[in-house]
PDB file of C-alpha atoms in Angstrom:
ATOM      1  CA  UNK A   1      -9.555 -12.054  -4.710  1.00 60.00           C
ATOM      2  CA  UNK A   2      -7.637 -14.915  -3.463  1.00 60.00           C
ATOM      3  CA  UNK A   3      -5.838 -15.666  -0.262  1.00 61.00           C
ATOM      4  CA  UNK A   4      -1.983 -16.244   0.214  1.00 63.00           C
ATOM      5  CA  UNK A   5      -0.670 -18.716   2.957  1.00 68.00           C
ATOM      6  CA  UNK A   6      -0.057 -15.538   5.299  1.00 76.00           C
ATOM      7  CA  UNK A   7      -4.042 -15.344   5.722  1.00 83.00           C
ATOM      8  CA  UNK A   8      -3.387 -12.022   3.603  1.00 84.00           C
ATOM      9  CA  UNK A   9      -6.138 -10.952   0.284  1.00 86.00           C
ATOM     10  CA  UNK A  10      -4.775 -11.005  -2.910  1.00 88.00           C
ATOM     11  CA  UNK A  11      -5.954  -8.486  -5.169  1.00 89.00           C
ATOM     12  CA  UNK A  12      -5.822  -6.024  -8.143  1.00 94.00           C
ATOM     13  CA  UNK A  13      -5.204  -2.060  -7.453  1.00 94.00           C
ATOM     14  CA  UNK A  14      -5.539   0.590 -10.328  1.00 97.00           C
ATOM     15  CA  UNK A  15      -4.096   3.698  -9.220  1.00 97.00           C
ATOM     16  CA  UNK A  16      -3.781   6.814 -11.109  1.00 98.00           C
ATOM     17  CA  UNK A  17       0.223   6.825 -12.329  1.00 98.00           C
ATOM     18  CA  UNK A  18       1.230  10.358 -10.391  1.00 98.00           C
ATOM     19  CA  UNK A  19      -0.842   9.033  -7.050  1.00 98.00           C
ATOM     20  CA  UNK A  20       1.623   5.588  -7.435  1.00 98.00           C
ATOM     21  CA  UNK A  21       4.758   7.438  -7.904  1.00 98.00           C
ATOM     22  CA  UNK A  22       3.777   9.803  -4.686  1.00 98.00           C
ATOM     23  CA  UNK A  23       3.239   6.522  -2.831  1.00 98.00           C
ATOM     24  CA  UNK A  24       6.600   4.994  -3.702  1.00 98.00           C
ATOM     25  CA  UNK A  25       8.625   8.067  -3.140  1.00 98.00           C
ATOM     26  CA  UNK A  26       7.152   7.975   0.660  1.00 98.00           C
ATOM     27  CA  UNK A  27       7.922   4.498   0.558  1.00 98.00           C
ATOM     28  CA  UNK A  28      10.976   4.631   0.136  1.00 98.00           C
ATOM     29  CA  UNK A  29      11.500   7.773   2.240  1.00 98.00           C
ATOM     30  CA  UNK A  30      10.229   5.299   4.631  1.00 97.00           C
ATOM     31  CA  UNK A  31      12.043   2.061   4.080  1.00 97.00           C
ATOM     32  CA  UNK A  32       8.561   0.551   3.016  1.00 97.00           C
ATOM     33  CA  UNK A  33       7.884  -1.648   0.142  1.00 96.00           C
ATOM     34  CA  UNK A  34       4.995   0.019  -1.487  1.00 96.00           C
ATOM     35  CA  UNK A  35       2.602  -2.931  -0.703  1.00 95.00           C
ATOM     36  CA  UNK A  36       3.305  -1.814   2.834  1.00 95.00           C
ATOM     37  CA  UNK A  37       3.149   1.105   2.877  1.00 97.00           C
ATOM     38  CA  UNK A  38      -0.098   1.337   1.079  1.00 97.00           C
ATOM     39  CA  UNK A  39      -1.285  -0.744   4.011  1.00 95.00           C
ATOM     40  CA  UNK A  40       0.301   1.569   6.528  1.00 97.00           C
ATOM     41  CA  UNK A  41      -2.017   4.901   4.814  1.00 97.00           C
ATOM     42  CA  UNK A  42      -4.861   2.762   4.837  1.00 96.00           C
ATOM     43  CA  UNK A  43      -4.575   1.331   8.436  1.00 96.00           C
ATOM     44  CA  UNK A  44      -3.556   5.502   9.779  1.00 95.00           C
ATOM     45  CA  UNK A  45      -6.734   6.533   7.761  1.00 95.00           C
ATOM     46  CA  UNK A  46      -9.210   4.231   9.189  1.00 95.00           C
ATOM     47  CA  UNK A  47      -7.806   4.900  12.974  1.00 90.00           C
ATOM     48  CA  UNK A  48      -9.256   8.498  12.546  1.00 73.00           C
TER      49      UNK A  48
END
């Protein structure tokens, strides 16, 4: 894992093909990038 200059991690993520095209169809639904999003589901998940 590296860092970026934002003070973001860098990293690999393998993800099943059908799960990835789920994500970036409610992406886009969304007006997300898929990076973001991804961050978005992970971010409502842990809140619970």
């Amino acid at each position: 894992m590296t860092k970026n200059e934002k003070n973001e991690k860098v990293f690999t993520l393998r993800i099943k093909n059908d799960l990835f095209e789920r994500i970036k169809k409610d992406a886009e639904n969304n007006k997300r990038s898929i990076t973001k999003h991804i961050e978005y589901l992970l971010e409502q998940s842990l809140e619970k």
